[in-house]
PDB file of C-alpha atoms in Angstrom:
ATOM      1  CA  MET A   1     -13.866 -12.807 -27.820  1.00 45.00           C
ATOM      2  CA  ASP A   2     -17.294 -13.563 -25.823  1.00 53.00           C
ATOM      3  CA  VAL A   3     -15.324 -15.586 -22.604  1.00 59.00           C
ATOM      4  CA  ASP A   4     -17.623 -16.416 -19.796  1.00 66.00           C
ATOM      5  CA  TRP A   5     -16.185 -17.770 -17.167  1.00 70.00           C
ATOM      6  CA  PRO A   6     -16.374 -18.135 -12.938  1.00 76.00           C
ATOM      7  CA  VAL A   7     -15.633 -15.230 -11.554  1.00 82.00           C
ATOM      8  CA  TYR A   8     -13.647 -16.034  -8.342  1.00 88.00           C
ATOM      9  CA  PRO A   9     -15.815 -15.941  -5.243  1.00 80.00           C
ATOM     10  CA  LYS A  10     -15.746 -13.282  -3.045  1.00 79.00           C
ATOM     11  CA  MET A  11     -13.582 -14.205   0.456  1.00 75.00           C
ATOM     12  CA  PRO A  12     -14.936 -13.962   3.633  1.00 73.00           C
ATOM     13  CA  ARG A  13     -13.555 -12.949   6.295  1.00 69.00           C
ATOM     14  CA  ARG A  14     -11.780 -15.684   9.218  1.00 57.00           C
ATOM     15  CA  ALA A  15     -14.931 -14.189  11.251  1.00 43.00           C
ATOM     16  CA  GLY A  16     -17.931 -15.055   8.632  1.00 46.00           C
ATOM     17  CA  PRO A  17     -19.996 -18.175   8.786  1.00 49.00           C
ATOM     18  CA  THR A  18     -18.618 -21.503   8.746  1.00 55.00           C
ATOM     19  CA  PRO A  19     -17.774 -23.435   5.821  1.00 62.00           C
ATOM     20  CA  PRO A  20     -17.822 -27.158   5.400  1.00 65.00           C
ATOM     21  CA  SER A  21     -15.144 -28.426   7.283  1.00 63.00           C
ATOM     22  CA  GLY A  22     -14.651 -31.790   6.354  1.00 71.00           C
ATOM     23  CA  GLY A  23     -12.057 -32.521   3.735  1.00 87.00           C
ATOM     24  CA  ARG A  24      -7.804 -31.744   3.224  1.00 93.00           C
ATOM     25  CA  TRP A  25      -7.933 -27.677   3.314  1.00 95.00           C
ATOM     26  CA  VAL A  26      -4.361 -25.779   2.587  1.00 96.00           C
ATOM     27  CA  ALA A  27      -3.711 -22.483   4.250  1.00 96.00           C
ATOM     28  CA  THR A  28      -1.746 -20.531   1.237  1.00 97.00           C
ATOM     29  CA  GLU A  29       0.442 -16.937   1.828  1.00 97.00           C
ATOM     30  CA  LYS A  30      -2.095 -14.393   0.558  1.00 95.00           C
ATOM     31  CA  ILE A  31      -0.721 -12.116  -1.705  1.00 96.00           C
ATOM     32  CA  HIS A  32      -1.456  -8.444  -1.787  1.00 93.00           C
ATOM     33  CA  GLY A  33      -1.402  -6.902  -5.210  1.00 94.00           C
ATOM     34  CA  ALA A  34      -4.474  -7.145  -8.468  1.00 94.00           C
ATOM     35  CA  HIS A  35      -6.273 -10.100  -9.280  1.00 95.00           C
ATOM     36  CA  LEU A  36      -5.694 -10.512 -12.388  1.00 97.00           C
ATOM     37  CA  ALA A  37      -7.398 -14.251 -13.948  1.00 97.00           C
ATOM     38  CA  VAL A  38      -5.939 -15.665 -17.155  1.00 97.00           C
ATOM     39  CA  VAL A  39      -9.093 -17.473 -19.095  1.00 96.00           C
ATOM     40  CA  CYS A  40      -7.298 -19.857 -21.732  1.00 95.00           C
ATOM     41  CA  THR A  41      -9.338 -21.129 -24.317  1.00 92.00           C
ATOM     42  CA  GLU A  42      -7.822 -23.817 -26.803  1.00 88.00           C
ATOM     43  CA  GLU A  43      -7.995 -21.029 -29.620  1.00 89.00           C
ATOM     44  CA  SER A  44      -6.878 -18.260 -27.097  1.00 91.00           C
ATOM     45  CA  VAL A  45      -5.561 -16.333 -23.914  1.00 95.00           C
ATOM     46  CA  ARG A  46      -7.060 -12.890 -22.476  1.00 95.00           C
ATOM     47  CA  PRO A  47      -6.031 -11.830 -19.054  1.00 96.00           C
ATOM     48  CA  ALA A  48      -9.187 -10.818 -16.973  1.00 95.00           C
ATOM     49  CA  LYS A  49      -9.971  -8.249 -14.196  1.00 91.00           C
ATOM     50  CA  ARG A  50     -11.831 -10.019 -11.248  1.00 85.00           C
ATOM     51  CA  ARG A  51     -15.450  -9.485 -13.603  1.00 85.00           C
ATOM     52  CA  THR A  52     -13.873  -8.600 -17.055  1.00 90.00           C
ATOM     53  CA  LEU A  53     -11.839  -8.583 -19.744  1.00 93.00           C
ATOM     54  CA  LEU A  54      -8.525  -6.237 -20.235  1.00 93.00           C
ATOM     55  CA  SER A  55      -8.593  -4.775 -23.174  1.00 90.00           C
ATOM     56  CA  GLU A  56      -5.407  -4.659 -25.822  1.00 88.00           C
ATOM     57  CA  ALA A  57      -5.544  -1.112 -24.694  1.00 84.00           C
ATOM     58  CA  GLU A  58      -5.478  -1.673 -20.388  1.00 90.00           C
ATOM     59  CA  LEU A  59      -2.609  -3.892 -21.372  1.00 92.00           C
ATOM     60  CA  ASP A  60      -0.758  -0.526 -20.208  1.00 90.00           C
ATOM     61  CA  SER A  61      -3.032   1.060 -17.694  1.00 90.00           C
ATOM     62  CA  PHE A  62      -3.300  -2.553 -16.120  1.00 93.00           C
ATOM     63  CA  PHE A  63       0.270  -1.381 -13.994  1.00 93.00           C
ATOM     64  CA  GLY A  64       1.692  -1.940 -17.095  1.00 92.00           C
ATOM     65  CA  LEU A  65       1.043  -5.421 -17.577  1.00 95.00           C
ATOM     66  CA  SER A  66       2.223  -5.004 -21.539  1.00 94.00           C
ATOM     67  CA  ARG A  67       5.262  -5.040 -20.209  1.00 93.00           C
ATOM     68  CA  CYS A  68       5.254  -9.029 -19.293  1.00 94.00           C
ATOM     69  CA  TRP A  69       2.165 -10.015 -20.561  1.00 96.00           C
ATOM     70  CA  PRO A  70       4.724 -11.927 -24.404  1.00 96.00           C
ATOM     71  CA  ALA A  71       5.436 -14.314 -21.712  1.00 96.00           C
ATOM     72  CA  LEU A  72       3.057 -14.828 -18.984  1.00 97.00           C
ATOM     73  CA  ALA A  73       0.529 -15.544 -22.281  1.00 97.00           C
ATOM     74  CA  VAL A  74       3.089 -18.504 -23.219  1.00 96.00           C
ATOM     75  CA  THR A  75       3.292 -19.534 -20.111  1.00 97.00           C
ATOM     76  CA  ALA A  76      -0.201 -19.530 -18.692  1.00 97.00           C
ATOM     77  CA  ALA A  77      -1.080 -21.576 -22.096  1.00 96.00           C
ATOM     78  CA  ASP A  78       1.236 -24.317 -21.319  1.00 96.00           C
ATOM     79  CA  LEU A  79       0.282 -24.613 -17.549  1.00 97.00           C
ATOM     80  CA  ALA A  80      -3.828 -24.519 -18.983  1.00 97.00           C
ATOM     81  CA  ARG A  81      -2.695 -27.331 -21.631  1.00 95.00           C
ATOM     82  CA  ARG A  82      -1.523 -29.025 -19.034  1.00 96.00           C
ATOM     83  CA  LEU A  83      -4.248 -28.834 -16.804  1.00 96.00           C
ATOM     84  CA  ARG A  84      -6.731 -30.038 -19.645  1.00 95.00           C
ATOM     85  CA  GLU A  85      -4.607 -33.460 -20.659  1.00 94.00           C
ATOM     86  CA  ALA A  86      -4.577 -34.162 -16.573  1.00 93.00           C
ATOM     87  CA  GLU A  87      -8.282 -33.353 -16.690  1.00 90.00           C
ATOM     88  CA  GLY A  88      -8.893 -36.232 -19.492  1.00 89.00           C
ATOM     89  CA  SER A  89     -11.331 -33.086 -21.340  1.00 86.00           C
ATOM     90  CA  ASP A  90     -11.364 -29.809 -23.429  1.00 89.00           C
ATOM     91  CA  GLY A  91     -12.722 -26.536 -22.263  1.00 90.00           C
ATOM     92  CA  THR A  92     -12.031 -23.309 -20.620  1.00 93.00           C
ATOM     93  CA  VAL A  93      -9.119 -22.950 -17.983  1.00 96.00           C
ATOM     94  CA  ILE A  94      -9.500 -20.035 -15.649  1.00 96.00           C
ATOM     95  CA  LEU A  95      -6.231 -19.395 -14.273  1.00 97.00           C
ATOM     96  CA  TYR A  96      -6.270 -16.934 -10.948  1.00 97.00           C
ATOM     97  CA  GLY A  97      -3.487 -15.201  -9.325  1.00 97.00           C
ATOM     98  CA  GLU A  98      -2.129 -11.791  -8.792  1.00 97.00           C
ATOM     99  CA  LEU A  99       0.464  -8.755 -10.258  1.00 97.00           C
ATOM    100  CA  ALA A 100       2.132  -8.309  -7.868  1.00 97.00           C
ATOM    101  CA  GLY A 101       6.014  -6.339  -7.232  1.00 96.00           C
ATOM    102  CA  GLY A 102       7.242  -3.682  -9.203  1.00 94.00           C
ATOM    103  CA  HIS A 103       9.147  -2.572  -6.591  1.00 94.00           C
ATOM    104  CA  TYR A 104      12.108  -4.072  -3.660  1.00 96.00           C
ATOM    105  CA  PRO A 105      13.438  -2.190  -0.911  1.00 94.00           C
ATOM    106  CA  HIS A 106      16.817  -3.461  -0.680  1.00 94.00           C
ATOM    107  CA  PRO A 107      20.193  -1.354  -1.963  1.00 91.00           C
ATOM    108  CA  HIS A 108      21.022  -4.710  -4.690  1.00 91.00           C
ATOM    109  CA  THR A 109      17.409  -5.097  -5.955  1.00 93.00           C
ATOM    110  CA  PRO A 110      16.681  -1.802  -8.084  1.00 90.00           C
ATOM    111  CA  SER A 111      13.950  -2.191 -10.062  1.00 88.00           C
ATOM    112  CA  PRO A 112      13.784  -1.583 -13.600  1.00 90.00           C
ATOM    113  CA  PRO A 113      13.035   1.384 -15.338  1.00 88.00           C
ATOM    114  CA  GLY A 114       9.689   2.452 -15.538  1.00 85.00           C
ATOM    115  CA  VAL A 115       8.616   0.103 -13.583  1.00 90.00           C
ATOM    116  CA  GLN A 116       5.997   1.328 -10.444  1.00 89.00           C
ATOM    117  CA  PRO A 117       5.162  -1.276  -7.613  1.00 92.00           C
ATOM    118  CA  VAL A 118       1.542  -3.029  -7.749  1.00 93.00           C
ATOM    119  CA  GLN A 119       0.714  -2.161  -4.364  1.00 91.00           C
ATOM    120  CA  THR A 120       2.536  -1.171  -0.855  1.00 89.00           C
ATOM    121  CA  GLY A 121       3.659  -2.422   2.097  1.00 87.00           C
ATOM    122  CA  VAL A 122       4.603  -5.440   1.179  1.00 93.00           C
ATOM    123  CA  TRP A 123       8.086  -5.998  -1.589  1.00 96.00           C
ATOM    124  CA  TYR A 124       8.066  -9.194  -2.861  1.00 97.00           C
ATOM    125  CA  HIS A 125      10.319  -8.502  -6.433  1.00 97.00           C
ATOM    126  CA  PRO A 126      11.173  -5.284  -8.025  1.00 96.00           C
ATOM    127  CA  ASP A 127       9.410  -6.247 -11.721  1.00 96.00           C
ATOM    128  CA  LEU A 128       6.004  -6.958 -12.000  1.00 96.00           C
ATOM    129  CA  ILE A 129       5.591 -10.864 -10.791  1.00 97.00           C
ATOM    130  CA  TRP A 130       2.127 -13.409 -11.173  1.00 98.00           C
ATOM    131  CA  VAL A 131       1.608 -15.321  -8.624  1.00 98.00           C
ATOM    132  CA  LEU A 132      -0.886 -18.196  -9.622  1.00 98.00           C
ATOM    133  CA  PHE A 133      -3.497 -19.228  -6.319  1.00 97.00           C
ATOM    134  CA  ASP A 134      -6.126 -21.263  -8.178  1.00 97.00           C
ATOM    135  CA  ALA A 135      -7.762 -22.732 -11.591  1.00 97.00           C
ATOM    136  CA  VAL A 136     -11.160 -23.647 -12.551  1.00 95.00           C
ATOM    137  CA  HIS A 137     -11.792 -25.556 -15.817  1.00 94.00           C
ATOM    138  CA  THR A 138     -15.317 -25.462 -17.018  1.00 91.00           C
ATOM    139  CA  SER A 139     -16.339 -28.106 -20.416  1.00 85.00           C
ATOM    140  CA  GLY A 140     -19.986 -27.441 -21.037  1.00 83.00           C
ATOM    141  CA  ASP A 141     -22.091 -27.872 -17.447  1.00 84.00           C
ATOM    142  CA  THR A 142     -19.206 -29.174 -15.897  1.00 87.00           C
ATOM    143  CA  THR A 143     -17.387 -26.470 -13.204  1.00 90.00           C
ATOM    144  CA  VAL A 144     -14.146 -28.779 -11.315  1.00 93.00           C
ATOM    145  CA  TRP A 145     -11.476 -26.783  -9.255  1.00 95.00           C
ATOM    146  CA  THR A 146      -7.958 -28.140  -9.790  1.00 96.00           C
ATOM    147  CA  ALA A 147      -6.289 -29.853  -6.585  1.00 96.00           C
ATOM    148  CA  ASP A 148      -4.332 -27.536  -4.910  1.00 97.00           C
ATOM    149  CA  ALA A 149      -1.149 -30.679  -5.623  1.00 97.00           C
ATOM    150  CA  ALA A 150      -1.913 -30.581  -9.021  1.00 97.00           C
ATOM    151  CA  LEU A 151      -1.773 -27.225  -9.716  1.00 97.00           C
ATOM    152  CA  ARG A 152       1.093 -26.759  -8.174  1.00 97.00           C
ATOM    153  CA  ARG A 153       3.087 -29.970  -9.956  1.00 97.00           C
ATOM    154  CA  ALA A 154       1.457 -28.290 -13.446  1.00 97.00           C
ATOM    155  CA  ALA A 155       3.164 -24.734 -12.061  1.00 97.00           C
ATOM    156  CA  ALA A 156       5.895 -26.263 -11.873  1.00 96.00           C
ATOM    157  CA  GLU A 157       6.539 -27.726 -14.763  1.00 94.00           C
ATOM    158  CA  ALA A 158       5.257 -25.120 -16.673  1.00 95.00           C
ATOM    159  CA  GLY A 159       7.589 -22.735 -14.926  1.00 94.00           C
ATOM    160  CA  VAL A 160       4.469 -20.790 -12.805  1.00 96.00           C
ATOM    161  CA  HIS A 161       4.928 -19.384  -9.749  1.00 97.00           C
ATOM    162  CA  CYS A 162       2.244 -20.066  -7.607  1.00 98.00           C
ATOM    163  CA  ALA A 163       1.263 -18.265  -3.936  1.00 98.00           C
ATOM    164  CA  PRO A 164       3.696 -20.547  -0.712  1.00 97.00           C
ATOM    165  CA  VAL A 165       1.385 -23.509   1.113  1.00 96.00           C
ATOM    166  CA  LEU A 166       1.770 -23.025   4.710  1.00 95.00           C
ATOM    167  CA  ALA A 167       0.285 -25.280   6.158  1.00 94.00           C
ATOM    168  CA  GLU A 168      -2.027 -28.669   4.902  1.00 95.00           C
ATOM    169  CA  GLY A 169      -4.763 -30.861   7.083  1.00 94.00           C
ATOM    170  CA  SER A 170      -8.281 -30.371   8.409  1.00 92.00           C
ATOM    171  CA  LEU A 171      -9.494 -27.055   9.290  1.00 90.00           C
ATOM    172  CA  ALA A 172      -9.243 -26.453  11.820  1.00 88.00           C
ATOM    173  CA  ALA A 173      -5.832 -27.557  11.711  1.00 90.00           C
ATOM    174  CA  VAL A 174      -5.235 -25.192   9.312  1.00 91.00           C
ATOM    175  CA  GLY A 175      -7.057 -22.411  10.760  1.00 86.00           C
ATOM    176  CA  GLU A 176      -4.624 -22.584  13.947  1.00 86.00           C
ATOM    177  CA  ARG A 177      -2.458 -20.397  11.519  1.00 87.00           C
ATOM    178  CA  ALA A 178      -1.608 -17.132  12.650  1.00 86.00           C
ATOM    179  CA  PRO A 179      -1.720 -14.853  10.021  1.00 87.00           C
ATOM    180  CA  ALA A 180       1.173 -13.076  11.035  1.00 89.00           C
ATOM    181  CA  PHE A 181       4.885 -13.788   9.218  1.00 93.00           C
ATOM    182  CA  PRO A 182       7.458 -12.579   6.762  1.00 95.00           C
ATOM    183  CA  SER A 183       6.180 -13.447   3.134  1.00 96.00           C
ATOM    184  CA  LEU A 184       7.919 -16.457   2.126  1.00 97.00           C
ATOM    185  CA  LEU A 185       7.787 -14.888  -1.853  1.00 97.00           C
ATOM    186  CA  PRO A 186      11.221 -13.157  -2.201  1.00 97.00           C
ATOM    187  CA  ALA A 187      13.312 -16.110  -1.074  1.00 96.00           C
ATOM    188  CA  ARG A 188      11.415 -17.820  -3.731  1.00 95.00           C
ATOM    189  CA  PHE A 189      13.322 -15.192  -6.174  1.00 95.00           C
ATOM    190  CA  GLY A 190      16.447 -15.860  -4.406  1.00 95.00           C
ATOM    191  CA  LEU A 191      16.552 -11.926  -3.477  1.00 96.00           C
ATOM    192  CA  PRO A 192      17.698 -10.880   0.321  1.00 95.00           C
ATOM    193  CA  ALA A 193      15.849 -10.783   3.462  1.00 94.00           C
ATOM    194  CA  LEU A 194      13.759  -7.576   4.173  1.00 95.00           C
ATOM    195  CA  PRO A 195      12.933  -6.250   7.765  1.00 93.00           C
ATOM    196  CA  ASP A 196       9.109  -6.149   8.900  1.00 90.00           C
ATOM    197  CA  ASN A 197       8.595  -7.692   5.128  1.00 94.00           C
ATOM    198  CA  LEU A 198       5.023  -9.134   6.680  1.00 93.00           C
ATOM    199  CA  ALA A 199       2.900 -11.209   4.448  1.00 94.00           C
ATOM    200  CA  GLU A 200      -0.791  -9.758   4.256  1.00 92.00           C
ATOM    201  CA  GLY A 201      -2.168 -13.138   5.935  1.00 92.00           C
ATOM    202  CA  LEU A 202      -3.165 -16.147   4.208  1.00 93.00           C
ATOM    203  CA  VAL A 203      -6.343 -18.105   2.585  1.00 94.00           C
ATOM    204  CA  LEU A 204      -7.379 -21.249   3.501  1.00 94.00           C
ATOM    205  CA  LYS A 205      -9.858 -23.975   0.637  1.00 94.00           C
ATOM    206  CA  PRO A 206     -10.146 -27.065   0.259  1.00 94.00           C
ATOM    207  CA  ALA A 207      -7.440 -28.900  -0.938  1.00 95.00           C
ATOM    208  CA  ASP A 208      -9.008 -31.789  -3.726  1.00 94.00           C
ATOM    209  CA  ARG A 209     -10.097 -31.198  -6.732  1.00 94.00           C
ATOM    210  CA  TRP A 210     -13.711 -29.773  -5.970  1.00 93.00           C
ATOM    211  CA  THR A 211     -16.640 -29.960  -8.986  1.00 90.00           C
ATOM    212  CA  ALA A 212     -18.970 -27.758  -8.368  1.00 82.00           C
ATOM    213  CA  ALA A 213     -18.621 -23.823  -9.425  1.00 78.00           C
ATOM    214  CA  ALA A 214     -19.477 -23.172  -5.520  1.00 82.00           C
ATOM    215  CA  ARG A 215     -16.532 -23.905  -3.349  1.00 87.00           C
ATOM    216  CA  PRO A 216     -15.267 -22.525  -0.110  1.00 88.00           C
ATOM    217  CA  VAL A 217     -12.304 -20.134   0.771  1.00 91.00           C
ATOM    218  CA  ILE A 218     -11.856 -18.559   3.637  1.00 90.00           C
ATOM    219  CA  LYS A 219      -9.136 -15.402   3.974  1.00 89.00           C
ATOM    220  CA  ASN A 220      -7.379 -14.637   7.324  1.00 87.00           C
ATOM    221  CA  LYS A 221      -5.494 -11.117   7.237  1.00 83.00           C
ATOM    222  CA  HIS A 222      -3.338 -10.267   9.357  1.00 76.00           C
ATOM    223  CA  PRO A 223      -5.171  -7.178  11.220  1.00 73.00           C
ATOM    224  CA  ARG A 224      -2.319  -4.726  10.437  1.00 69.00           C
ATOM    225  CA  PHE A 225      -3.203  -4.421   6.920  1.00 62.00           C
ATOM    226  CA  ALA A 226      -6.618  -2.084   8.109  1.00 55.00           C
ATOM    227  CA  GLU A 227      -4.704  -0.193  10.332  1.00 53.00           C
ATOM    228  CA  ASP A 228      -1.351   0.416   8.507  1.00 58.00           C
ATOM    229  CA  ALA A 229      -2.025   3.791   5.687  1.00 55.00           C
ATOM    230  CA  ARG A 230       1.659   1.321   3.424  1.00 59.00           C
ATOM    231  CA  TYR A 231      -0.709  -1.005   2.951  1.00 57.00           C
ATOM    232  CA  GLN A 232      -3.867   0.989   1.551  1.00 56.00           C
ATOM    233  CA  GLY A 233      -3.523  -0.109  -1.434  1.00 60.00           C
ATOM    234  CA  SER A 234      -2.536   0.968  -4.846  1.00 57.00           C
ATOM    235  CA  ARG A 235      -0.576   4.456  -6.977  1.00 62.00           C
ATOM    236  CA  PRO A 236      -2.503   5.158  -9.120  1.00 63.00           C
ATOM    237  CA  TYR A 237      -0.207   3.799 -12.274  1.00 71.00           C
ATOM    238  CA  GLU A 238      -0.217   6.051 -15.363  1.00 74.00           C
ATOM    239  CA  PRO A 239       1.834   4.469 -18.273  1.00 70.00           C
ATOM    240  CA  PRO A 240       3.648   6.284 -20.552  1.00 78.00           C
ATOM    241  CA  GLU A 241       3.111   7.683 -23.869  1.00 78.00           C
ATOM    242  CA  GLU A 242       4.434   5.271 -25.898  1.00 80.00           C
ATOM    243  CA  GLY A 243       2.945   2.179 -23.203  1.00 84.00           C
ATOM    244  CA  ALA A 244       4.669   1.219 -20.915  1.00 87.00           C
ATOM    245  CA  ALA A 245       6.642  -1.649 -22.643  1.00 89.00           C
ATOM    246  CA  GLY A 246       7.775   1.095 -25.687  1.00 89.00           C
ATOM    247  CA  VAL A 247       5.140   0.623 -27.631  1.00 89.00           C
ATOM    248  CA  PRO A 248       1.107   0.690 -27.390  1.00 89.00           C
ATOM    249  CA  GLY A 249      -0.631  -1.743 -25.713  1.00 90.00           C
ATOM    250  CA  TRP A 250      -2.513  -2.796 -28.287  1.00 89.00           C
ATOM    251  CA  LEU A 251       0.826  -4.373 -30.328  1.00 91.00           C
ATOM    252  CA  VAL A 252       2.188  -6.402 -27.865  1.00 93.00           C
ATOM    253  CA  ALA A 253      -1.148  -8.340 -28.022  1.00 93.00           C
ATOM    254  CA  GLU A 254      -0.955  -8.769 -31.324  1.00 92.00           C
ATOM    255  CA  ALA A 255       2.227  -9.703 -31.028  1.00 93.00           C
ATOM    256  CA  ALA A 256       2.072 -12.108 -28.246  1.00 94.00           C
ATOM    257  CA  GLN A 257      -1.382 -13.836 -29.595  1.00 92.00           C
ATOM    258  CA  ARG A 258       1.510 -15.212 -32.318  1.00 94.00           C
ATOM    259  CA  LEU A 259       3.807 -16.335 -30.119  1.00 94.00           C
ATOM    260  CA  THR A 260       2.492 -20.209 -30.337  1.00 93.00           C
ATOM    261  CA  PRO A 261       3.942 -24.164 -30.808  1.00 92.00           C
ATOM    262  CA  ASN A 262       3.280 -23.905 -34.418  1.00 92.00           C
ATOM    263  CA  ARG A 263       5.221 -20.586 -34.602  1.00 94.00           C
ATOM    264  CA  ALA A 264       8.010 -22.745 -32.763  1.00 94.00           C
ATOM    265  CA  ALA A 265       7.755 -26.039 -34.588  1.00 93.00           C
ATOM    266  CA  ALA A 266       7.748 -23.770 -38.183  1.00 92.00           C
ATOM    267  CA  ALA A 267      11.495 -22.123 -36.891  1.00 93.00           C
ATOM    268  CA  MET A 268      12.792 -25.582 -35.756  1.00 92.00           C
ATOM    269  CA  SER A 269      11.836 -26.903 -38.931  1.00 92.00           C
ATOM    270  CA  LYS A 270      14.491 -24.254 -40.782  1.00 91.00           C
ATOM    271  CA  LEU A 271      17.385 -25.102 -37.763  1.00 90.00           C
ATOM    272  CA  GLY A 272      17.431 -28.496 -38.088  1.00 83.00           C
ATOM    273  CA  PRO A 273      17.861 -30.877 -34.864  1.00 79.00           C
ATOM    274  CA  ALA A 274      20.189 -30.009 -31.918  1.00 82.00           C
ATOM    275  CA  VAL A 275      20.169 -26.503 -31.990  1.00 88.00           C
ATOM    276  CA  PRO A 276      20.469 -24.417 -28.898  1.00 92.00           C
ATOM    277  CA  ALA A 277      17.240 -23.086 -27.138  1.00 93.00           C
ATOM    278  CA  GLU A 278      18.420 -18.926 -27.377  1.00 94.00           C
ATOM    279  CA  VAL A 279      18.998 -18.985 -31.595  1.00 95.00           C
ATOM    280  CA  LEU A 280      15.470 -21.812 -31.471  1.00 95.00           C
ATOM    281  CA  ALA A 281      13.857 -18.259 -29.604  1.00 95.00           C
ATOM    282  CA  GLU A 282      16.301 -16.028 -31.566  1.00 96.00           C
ATOM    283  CA  GLU A 283      14.621 -17.684 -35.131  1.00 95.00           C
ATOM    284  CA  ILE A 284      10.655 -17.576 -33.413  1.00 96.00           C
ATOM    285  CA  LEU A 285      11.315 -13.472 -32.505  1.00 95.00           C
ATOM    286  CA  THR A 286      13.037 -12.687 -36.092  1.00 95.00           C
ATOM    287  CA  ASP A 287      10.360 -14.677 -37.878  1.00 94.00           C
ATOM    288  CA  LEU A 288       7.295 -13.622 -35.882  1.00 95.00           C
ATOM    289  CA  LEU A 289       8.741  -9.885 -36.110  1.00 94.00           C
ATOM    290  CA  THR A 290       8.972 -10.504 -39.657  1.00 93.00           C
ATOM    291  CA  ASP A 291       5.600 -11.163 -39.958  1.00 93.00           C
ATOM    292  CA  LEU A 292       4.171  -8.770 -38.190  1.00 92.00           C
ATOM    293  CA  GLU A 293       5.523  -5.814 -40.042  1.00 91.00           C
ATOM    294  CA  GLU A 294       4.428  -7.304 -43.453  1.00 91.00           C
ATOM    295  CA  ASP A 295       0.949  -7.471 -41.806  1.00 90.00           C
ATOM    296  CA  LEU A 296       1.095  -4.515 -40.626  1.00 88.00           C
ATOM    297  CA  GLY A 297       2.867  -2.589 -43.538  1.00 88.00           C
ATOM    298  CA  GLY A 298       5.393  -1.789 -41.634  1.00 87.00           C
ATOM    299  CA  LEU A 299       6.919  -0.887 -38.107  1.00 86.00           C
ATOM    300  CA  ASP A 300       8.486   2.446 -36.389  1.00 87.00           C
ATOM    301  CA  PRO A 301      11.838   1.128 -36.290  1.00 89.00           C
ATOM    302  CA  ALA A 302      11.930   2.437 -32.702  1.00 88.00           C
ATOM    303  CA  HIS A 303       8.406   0.047 -31.584  1.00 89.00           C
ATOM    304  CA  LEU A 304      10.572  -2.719 -33.444  1.00 91.00           C
ATOM    305  CA  THR A 305      13.186  -2.953 -31.530  1.00 92.00           C
ATOM    306  CA  ALA A 306      10.776  -1.810 -27.836  1.00 92.00           C
ATOM    307  CA  LEU A 307       8.908  -5.577 -29.024  1.00 93.00           C
ATOM    308  CA  ARG A 308      11.782  -7.361 -30.018  1.00 94.00           C
ATOM    309  CA  HIS A 309      13.116  -6.414 -26.140  1.00 93.00           C
ATOM    310  CA  THR A 310       9.626  -7.096 -25.176  1.00 94.00           C
ATOM    311  CA  LEU A 311       8.804 -10.122 -26.982  1.00 95.00           C
ATOM    312  CA  ALA A 312      12.159 -11.833 -25.800  1.00 95.00           C
ATOM    313  CA  ALA A 313      10.708 -13.799 -22.620  1.00 94.00           C
ATOM    314  CA  GLY A 314       7.897 -14.997 -24.236  1.00 95.00           C
ATOM    315  CA  ALA A 315       9.846 -16.883 -27.124  1.00 96.00           C
ATOM    316  CA  GLY A 316      12.533 -17.364 -24.423  1.00 94.00           C
ATOM    317  CA  VAL A 317      10.075 -19.428 -23.041  1.00 94.00           C
ATOM    318  CA  LEU A 318       8.108 -21.080 -25.646  1.00 94.00           C
ATOM    319  CA  ALA A 319      11.440 -22.728 -27.220  1.00 94.00           C
ATOM    320  CA  GLY A 320      12.557 -24.547 -24.200  1.00 92.00           C
ATOM    321  CA  GLN A 321       8.589 -25.508 -24.272  1.00 90.00           C
ATOM    322  CA  TYR A 322       9.077 -26.967 -27.619  1.00 89.00           C
ATOM    323  CA  LEU A 323      12.734 -28.417 -26.938  1.00 88.00           C
ATOM    324  CA  THR A 324      11.845 -30.261 -23.171  1.00 84.00           C
ATOM    325  CA  ARG A 325       8.312 -31.563 -25.383  1.00 76.00           C
TER     326      ARG A 325
END
């Protein structure tokens, strides 16, 4: 799939050139993770690094993304649909976020087997999580950055977590917010607080809808991140031979693209009205795996079991979306 999308602008430090300061600005927590965009056309949903789409094989090598990609793909597609409807236009929606988590050093929050921290020094969640911080809509020659409040409203409806807001107002006002503060993200997941779990810093951007490709964004990182070895990047991730999700990444990608509203509708037609969400999710999953087996000429039983486990969250999200429309 050939898709061209706006690469997220490099964020200058606060000491850089002063950007246009008119209008409302918002300061959000800067998440310490790996940049992961989700490029959503009306036909497909694809993950991307900062400058290139991830291949199916890279779903494993990119911090084990294949473990959570099915559920993320479903929620991202729903969020993109909501943003298109709000904008009243078709086209490509790019959701910018950070893949984070993978470790939470608290005795009551062990990480799932095989999960490794995406980054060290700030702890958010024992499992992999994706945190949204921005979105842009492109249609023809038009580029529209979504207003922060509209993005958060649509994200909440789609079940997507956003980077926490710290302040909103003029650039001068939000720029006064100090970059030293405990991360607000763990509490969003109901996790116990950790001592000295300082956030990486904050990001300042215009709060309102922005209708040009170039838009000012500023980062204000805590100085500690440049001095303390705990924050010096991610650890090398080596996916297991069988794949991060227990199956090769290409198979997860092939299965995840079949988690569509049409499949939910087909499953619903077999079950009738007033079906519980968990029953609909199981029917979606069974139907998907049956089709996949037929198309591929069979699946190894171990792969089938691992796929069922990996796809279960995505099927559950899809069932919930369908029943609430």
